[in-house]
Tab-separated table of C-alpha atoms in Angstrom:
chain	number	residue	atom	x	y	z
A	192	MET	CA	12.184	-39.257	18.556
A	193	SER	CA	9.400	-37.239	16.899
A	194	THR	CA	9.928	-33.917	15.206
A	195	ASN	CA	7.392	-31.126	15.521
A	196	ASN	CA	6.903	-29.659	12.040
A	197	HIS	CA	4.060	-27.349	13.060
A	198	LEU	CA	4.394	-23.854	11.589
A	199	ASP	CA	3.313	-20.724	13.400
A	200	TYR	CA	0.521	-18.984	11.457
A	201	LEU	CA	2.897	-16.104	10.647
A	202	ASP	CA	5.356	-18.637	9.224
A	203	GLU	CA	2.579	-19.984	6.989
A	204	LEU	CA	1.612	-16.508	5.760
A	205	GLU	CA	5.272	-15.665	5.199
A	206	ALA	CA	5.899	-18.881	3.253
A	207	GLU	CA	2.879	-18.239	1.011
A	208	ALA	CA	4.009	-14.664	0.282
A	209	ILE	CA	7.592	-15.734	-0.480
A	210	TYR	CA	6.269	-18.440	-2.826
A	211	ILE	CA	4.160	-15.824	-4.655
A	212	LEU	CA	7.109	-13.419	-4.970
A	213	ARG	CA	9.239	-16.200	-6.455
A	214	GLU	CA	6.405	-17.107	-8.832
A	215	VAL	CA	6.414	-13.500	-10.047
A	216	ALA	CA	10.170	-13.631	-10.617
A	217	GLY	CA	9.785	-16.885	-12.532
A	218	GLN	CA	6.743	-16.034	-14.665
A	219	PHE	CA	7.285	-12.404	-15.666
A	220	GLU	CA	9.993	-10.622	-17.628
A	221	LYS	CA	9.763	-7.137	-16.115
A	222	PRO	CA	8.069	-7.081	-12.710
A	223	ALA	CA	8.128	-4.176	-10.239
A	224	LEU	CA	7.258	-3.742	-6.565
A	225	LEU	CA	4.935	-0.798	-5.884
A	226	PHE	CA	6.185	0.996	-2.784
A	227	SER	CA	4.154	3.620	-0.919
A	228	GLY	CA	6.106	3.909	2.328
A	229	GLY	CA	3.214	2.319	4.181
A	230	LYS	CA	3.448	-0.684	6.487
A	231	ASP	CA	2.145	-3.150	3.890
A	232	SER	CA	4.680	-2.277	1.200
A	233	ILE	CA	7.400	-2.179	3.871
A	234	THR	CA	6.355	-5.708	4.843
A	235	LEU	CA	6.632	-6.715	1.169
A	236	VAL	CA	10.203	-5.416	1.110
A	237	ARG	CA	11.091	-7.592	4.110
A	238	LEU	CA	9.487	-10.594	2.383
A	239	ALA	CA	11.451	-9.832	-0.796
A	240	GLU	CA	14.646	-9.796	1.251
A	241	LYS	CA	13.797	-13.259	2.567
A	242	ALA	CA	12.848	-14.498	-0.892
A	243	PHE	CA	15.914	-13.275	-2.821
A	244	ARG	CA	18.819	-12.415	-0.531
A	245	PRO	CA	21.803	-12.624	-0.711
A	246	GLY	CA	21.093	-11.755	-4.358
A	247	LYS	CA	19.561	-8.530	-5.672
A	248	PHE	CA	15.820	-8.148	-6.038
A	249	PRO	CA	14.653	-9.267	-9.515
A	250	PHE	CA	12.599	-6.082	-9.755
A	251	PRO	CA	12.908	-2.368	-8.955
A	252	LEU	CA	10.796	-0.554	-6.388
A	253	VAL	CA	8.338	1.962	-7.860
A	254	HIS	CA	6.910	4.891	-5.911
A	255	ILE	CA	4.156	7.089	-7.367
A	256	ASP	CA	4.786	10.409	-5.654
A	257	THR	CA	1.840	12.806	-5.392
A	258	GLY	CA	4.063	15.587	-4.058
A	259	HIS	CA	1.695	15.743	-1.066
A	260	ASN	CA	3.246	12.979	1.000
A	261	PHE	CA	4.097	13.053	4.683
A	262	VAL	CA	7.712	14.163	5.124
A	263	GLU	CA	8.273	11.229	7.493
A	264	THR	CA	7.278	8.795	4.738
A	265	ILE	CA	9.666	10.221	2.146
A	266	ASP	CA	12.527	10.347	4.650
A	267	TYR	CA	11.893	6.702	5.527
A	268	ARG	CA	11.773	5.712	1.836
A	269	ASP	CA	15.111	7.323	1.096
A	270	ARG	CA	16.817	5.757	4.124
A	271	MET	CA	15.412	2.351	3.255
A	272	ILE	CA	16.608	2.503	-0.355
A	273	GLU	CA	20.073	3.518	0.799
A	274	ARG	CA	20.137	0.547	3.179
A	275	LEU	CA	18.862	-1.931	0.593
A	276	GLY	CA	20.983	-0.770	-2.317
A	277	GLU	CA	18.072	-1.519	-4.667
A	278	LYS	CA	16.786	0.504	-7.620
A	279	LEU	CA	13.977	3.004	-6.990
A	280	ILE	CA	11.874	4.446	-9.814
A	281	ILE	CA	9.734	7.472	-8.925
A	282	GLY	CA	6.748	8.588	-10.979
A	283	HIS	CA	5.740	12.162	-10.184
A	284	VAL	CA	2.099	13.249	-10.317
A	285	GLN	CA	3.367	16.823	-10.786
A	286	ASP	CA	4.865	15.738	-14.134
A	287	SER	CA	1.464	14.425	-15.230
A	288	ILE	CA	-0.082	17.774	-14.256
A	289	ASN	CA	2.613	19.755	-16.070
A	290	GLU	CA	2.154	17.645	-19.212
A	291	GLY	CA	-1.608	18.271	-19.208
A	292	LYS	CA	-2.465	14.589	-18.725
A	293	VAL	CA	-4.427	15.266	-15.534
A	294	VAL	CA	-6.094	18.345	-14.099
A	295	GLU	CA	-5.496	19.238	-10.477
A	296	GLN	CA	-8.679	19.268	-8.434
A	297	LYS	CA	-9.991	22.511	-7.003
A	298	GLY	CA	-11.883	23.290	-3.848
A	299	LYS	CA	-11.549	22.585	-0.175
A	300	ASN	CA	-11.467	18.784	-0.479
A	301	ALA	CA	-9.153	18.654	-3.489
A	302	SER	CA	-6.722	15.732	-3.550
A	303	ARG	CA	-4.096	14.353	-5.881
A	304	ASN	CA	-4.782	10.783	-4.809
A	305	ALA	CA	-6.991	9.874	-7.781
A	306	LEU	CA	-4.500	11.490	-10.172
A	307	GLN	CA	-1.938	8.810	-9.289
A	308	THR	CA	-3.625	6.349	-11.651
A	309	VAL	CA	-2.474	8.178	-14.789
A	310	THR	CA	1.055	8.544	-13.436
A	311	LEU	CA	1.138	4.851	-12.520
A	312	LEU	CA	-0.085	3.709	-15.947
A	313	ASP	CA	2.441	5.995	-17.678
A	314	THR	CA	5.230	4.595	-15.481
A	315	ILE	CA	4.171	1.018	-16.283
A	316	ALA	CA	4.121	1.804	-20.014
A	317	LYS	CA	7.436	3.676	-19.967
A	318	HIS	CA	9.291	0.810	-18.275
A	319	GLN	CA	7.177	-1.948	-19.886
A	320	PHE	CA	6.375	-3.620	-16.574
A	321	ASP	CA	4.310	-6.784	-17.040
A	322	ALA	CA	3.633	-7.354	-13.331
A	323	CYS	CA	3.308	-4.928	-10.429
A	324	ILE	CA	3.473	-6.269	-6.882
A	325	GLY	CA	1.319	-4.440	-4.346
A	326	GLY	CA	0.467	-4.657	-0.664
A	327	ALA	CA	-3.340	-4.697	-0.902
A	328	ARG	CA	-5.171	-7.073	1.438
A	329	ARG	CA	-8.652	-8.564	1.172
A	330	ASP	CA	-9.682	-7.439	4.662
A	331	GLU	CA	-9.164	-3.748	3.865
A	332	GLU	CA	-12.196	-2.983	1.723
A	333	LYS	CA	-15.012	-4.835	-0.078
A	334	ALA	CA	-13.647	-4.197	-3.600
A	335	ARG	CA	-10.299	-5.634	-2.540
A	336	ALA	CA	-12.054	-8.673	-1.078
A	337	LYS	CA	-12.916	-9.677	-4.663
A	338	GLU	CA	-9.318	-9.369	-5.824
A	339	ARG	CA	-7.323	-12.382	-6.989
A	340	ILE	CA	-3.669	-12.735	-5.972
A	341	PHE	CA	-2.730	-12.539	-9.683
A	342	SER	CA	-5.103	-9.787	-10.850
A	343	VAL	CA	-5.150	-9.307	-14.622
A	344	ARG	CA	-5.431	-5.777	-16.004
A	345	ASP	CA	-6.184	-5.007	-19.652
A	346	GLU	CA	-4.082	-2.893	-22.012
A	347	PHE	CA	-5.644	0.239	-20.467
A	348	GLY	CA	-4.745	-0.870	-16.918
A	349	GLN	CA	-8.390	-1.530	-16.115
A	350	TRP	CA	-9.629	-4.192	-13.712
A	351	ASP	CA	-12.649	-6.270	-14.712
A	352	PRO	CA	-13.821	-8.571	-11.894
A	353	LYS	CA	-15.502	-10.855	-14.464
A	354	ARG	CA	-12.182	-11.535	-16.215
A	355	GLN	CA	-10.337	-12.734	-13.130
A	356	ARG	CA	-9.017	-16.286	-13.141
A	357	PRO	CA	-9.594	-19.102	-10.650
A	358	GLU	CA	-6.649	-19.780	-8.344
A	359	LEU	CA	-6.952	-23.391	-7.270
A	360	TRP	CA	-4.349	-25.274	-5.234
A	361	ASN	CA	-2.070	-22.198	-5.129
A	362	LEU	CA	-1.555	-22.331	-8.892
A	363	TYR	CA	-1.159	-18.859	-10.375
A	364	ASN	CA	-1.569	-18.178	-14.083
A	365	GLY	CA	0.554	-15.252	-15.224
A	366	LYS	CA	-0.096	-15.676	-18.946
A	367	ILE	CA	-1.097	-12.345	-20.497
A	368	HIS	CA	-1.421	-10.771	-23.922
A	369	LYS	CA	0.904	-8.016	-25.105
A	370	GLY	CA	0.028	-4.713	-23.454
A	371	GLU	CA	-1.717	-6.329	-20.492
A	372	ASN	CA	-0.192	-6.529	-17.033
A	373	VAL	CA	-0.862	-8.279	-13.764
A	374	ARG	CA	-1.130	-6.783	-10.291
A	375	VAL	CA	0.125	-9.267	-7.723
A	376	PHE	CA	-0.854	-9.209	-4.040
A	377	PRO	CA	1.339	-11.576	-1.969
A	378	ILE	CA	-0.192	-10.559	1.375
A	379	SER	CA	-3.774	-10.656	0.157
A	380	ASN	CA	-4.699	-13.236	2.805
A	381	TRP	CA	-3.180	-11.253	5.688
A	382	THR	CA	-5.161	-9.029	8.041
A	383	GLU	CA	-4.079	-5.709	9.505
A	384	LEU	CA	-3.363	-7.503	12.766
A	385	ASP	CA	-1.270	-10.137	10.949
A	386	VAL	CA	0.853	-7.391	9.426
A	387	TRP	CA	1.454	-5.757	12.787
A	388	ASN	CA	2.283	-9.061	14.468
A	389	TYR	CA	4.759	-9.795	11.659
A	390	ILE	CA	6.317	-6.343	11.995
A	391	ARG	CA	6.726	-6.952	15.721
A	392	ARG	CA	8.249	-10.396	15.180
A	393	GLU	CA	10.649	-9.194	12.494
A	394	LYS	CA	11.482	-5.954	14.337
A	395	ILE	CA	10.785	-3.914	11.198
A	396	GLU	CA	11.326	-0.165	11.437
A	397	LEU	CA	8.374	1.996	10.333
A	398	PRO	CA	7.789	5.692	9.635
A	399	SER	CA	7.205	7.489	12.925
A	400	ILE	CA	3.675	8.617	11.978
A	401	TYR	CA	2.393	5.100	12.679
A	402	PHE	CA	3.040	5.719	16.371
A	403	ALA	CA	1.289	8.188	18.663
A	404	HIS	CA	2.656	11.725	18.567
A	405	GLU	CA	1.487	15.309	18.958
A	406	ARG	CA	0.467	17.060	15.731
A	407	ASP	CA	-1.461	20.131	14.606
A	408	CYS	CA	-4.775	18.882	13.212
A	409	ILE	CA	-8.048	20.150	11.838
A	410	THR	CA	-11.393	18.369	11.804
A	411	ARG	CA	-12.815	17.962	8.323
A	412	ASN	CA	-15.830	15.863	7.362
A	413	GLY	CA	-15.733	14.337	10.823
A	414	GLN	CA	-12.112	13.194	10.467
A	415	LEU	CA	-8.880	14.451	12.025
A	416	MET	CA	-6.538	15.652	9.279
A	417	ALA	CA	-2.938	16.771	9.674
A	418	ALA	CA	-2.800	20.558	9.237
A	419	SER	CA	-1.011	21.199	5.961
A	420	PRO	CA	-1.000	23.762	3.134
A	421	PHE	CA	-1.995	20.881	0.833
A	422	LEU	CA	-5.435	20.845	2.511
A	423	ASN	CA	-6.535	24.248	1.160
A	424	MET	CA	-7.307	25.416	4.674
A	425	ASP	CA	-9.471	28.473	5.292
A	426	GLU	CA	-10.813	30.494	8.233
A	427	GLU	CA	-13.341	27.741	9.083
A	428	ASP	CA	-10.541	25.284	9.834
A	429	VAL	CA	-9.546	25.426	13.489
A	430	VAL	CA	-6.064	24.083	14.193
A	431	GLU	CA	-5.782	22.034	17.381
A	432	ARG	CA	-2.844	20.210	18.901
A	433	ARG	CA	-3.889	16.570	19.211
A	434	ASN	CA	-2.313	13.263	20.175
A	435	VAL	CA	-2.715	11.078	17.094
A	436	ARG	CA	-1.276	8.370	14.906
A	437	PHE	CA	-2.005	7.133	11.378
A	438	ARG	CA	-3.298	3.597	10.714
A	439	THR	CA	-2.735	3.937	6.988
A	440	VAL	CA	-0.318	6.125	5.051
A	441	GLY	CA	-1.193	7.915	1.834
A	442	ASP	CA	-1.521	11.396	0.397
A	443	MET	CA	-1.841	13.994	3.194
A	444	THR	CA	-5.051	15.295	1.632
A	445	CYS	CA	-6.940	12.021	2.051
A	446	THR	CA	-5.324	10.277	5.033
A	447	ALA	CA	-6.995	10.916	8.373
A	448	ALA	CA	-5.450	10.396	11.783
A	449	VAL	CA	-6.950	8.645	14.791
A	450	GLU	CA	-6.633	9.863	18.360
A	451	SER	CA	-4.194	7.546	20.045
A	452	TYR	CA	-1.741	7.074	22.880
A	453	ALA	CA	-0.216	3.955	21.331
A	454	TYR	CA	3.457	4.855	21.500
A	455	HIS	CA	4.761	1.295	21.147
A	456	ILE	CA	3.952	-1.612	18.861
A	457	ASP	CA	2.294	-3.666	21.605
A	458	ASP	CA	-0.003	-0.715	22.323
A	459	ILE	CA	-0.907	-0.522	18.608
A	460	ILE	CA	-1.711	-4.244	18.434
A	461	ASN	CA	-3.971	-3.919	21.489
A	462	GLU	CA	-5.635	-0.850	19.975
A	463	ILE	CA	-6.318	-2.608	16.651
A	464	SER	CA	-7.642	-5.703	18.433
A	465	GLU	CA	-10.302	-3.561	20.109
A	466	SER	CA	-11.139	-1.404	17.074
A	467	LYS	CA	-14.464	-1.826	15.278
A	468	ILE	CA	-13.425	0.289	12.277
A	469	SER	CA	-11.296	-0.823	9.326
A	470	GLU	CA	-8.070	1.066	8.722
A	471	ARG	CA	-9.558	2.230	5.384
A	472	GLY	CA	-12.146	4.050	7.492
A	473	ALA	CA	-9.483	6.737	7.856
A	474	ARG	CA	-9.164	7.241	4.091
A	475	MET	CA	-11.238	10.134	2.755
A	476	ASP	CA	-10.849	8.894	-0.843
A	477	ASP	CA	-12.880	5.773	0.005
A	478	LYS	CA	-15.834	7.904	1.147
A	479	VAL	CA	-16.546	9.575	-2.207
A	480	SER	CA	-19.161	6.889	-2.938
A	481	GLU	CA	-20.142	3.360	-1.892
A	482	ALA	CA	-18.143	1.986	-4.833
A	483	ALA	CA	-15.253	4.478	-4.685
A	484	MET	CA	-12.484	1.888	-4.490
A	485	GLU	CA	-13.994	-0.387	-7.140
A	486	ASP	CA	-14.451	2.543	-9.522
A	487	ARG	CA	-10.795	3.557	-9.089
A	488	LYS	CA	-9.604	-0.020	-9.606
A	489	LYS	CA	-11.612	-0.302	-12.829
A	490	GLY	CA	-9.807	2.834	-13.996
A	491	GLY	CA	-6.363	1.378	-13.337
A	492	TYR	CA	-5.746	2.266	-9.671
A	493	PHE	CA	-3.266	0.205	-7.633
């Protein structure tokens, strides 16, 4: 009697990610999981549960809070932490502003998104993290397509694409010098559609803003933005009630919505399958320049 050992492609992606998470636990002394409240970091939490339960996670969750987050995201984060019983460390961008380490942007398109880098690096230094696990994927953006799964950052948190190491045969080298750290991306090989199919299979709860809903919006720079006092709105901004959802979740000042009637996960998967635009196409911070993401990564961004 033959046995069918064929793995579903989601099983293969899951197994790879769990292996990487366990490699992090084995190779580093003080790792952390960067949590944004978005679908990718939520997926990482589910993978960590599969990798380490019934024990505790061998790392805390770290959220860099701009103070300009969607309320739905923060509510979800707090409920999730209560359910998990895991440690959450929050770095506040407002503290960095108050301490004079960063200067808040002015003007109509001001955002705190870029300011997160300083808060993140301070949080890493304060807690002496030597590895930070993130939910970035290679399909999101061209700078991320160059990223290794174990991405070495120097003592200033900077990313140099020329210093990245080969990763042959799924062998990951976590050796670093004092002061350096590694960003680790267990779902680097996943696509947006893979993530959604995994969420559907695992029945993972998400913040409600991922699903279609009515919301007051303004149109800015050709993008639908959620009406909010954080946007520095003026008399030129016309508020309209629109049916929208968010493909990616970040700071309210840089995360655009898309018009949608995808109220259920199957509708979202169908919508993504037909889309010709990357989810990062709804991020205003990526439109500052052609190399916006790469420039931020070189400065220490996630």
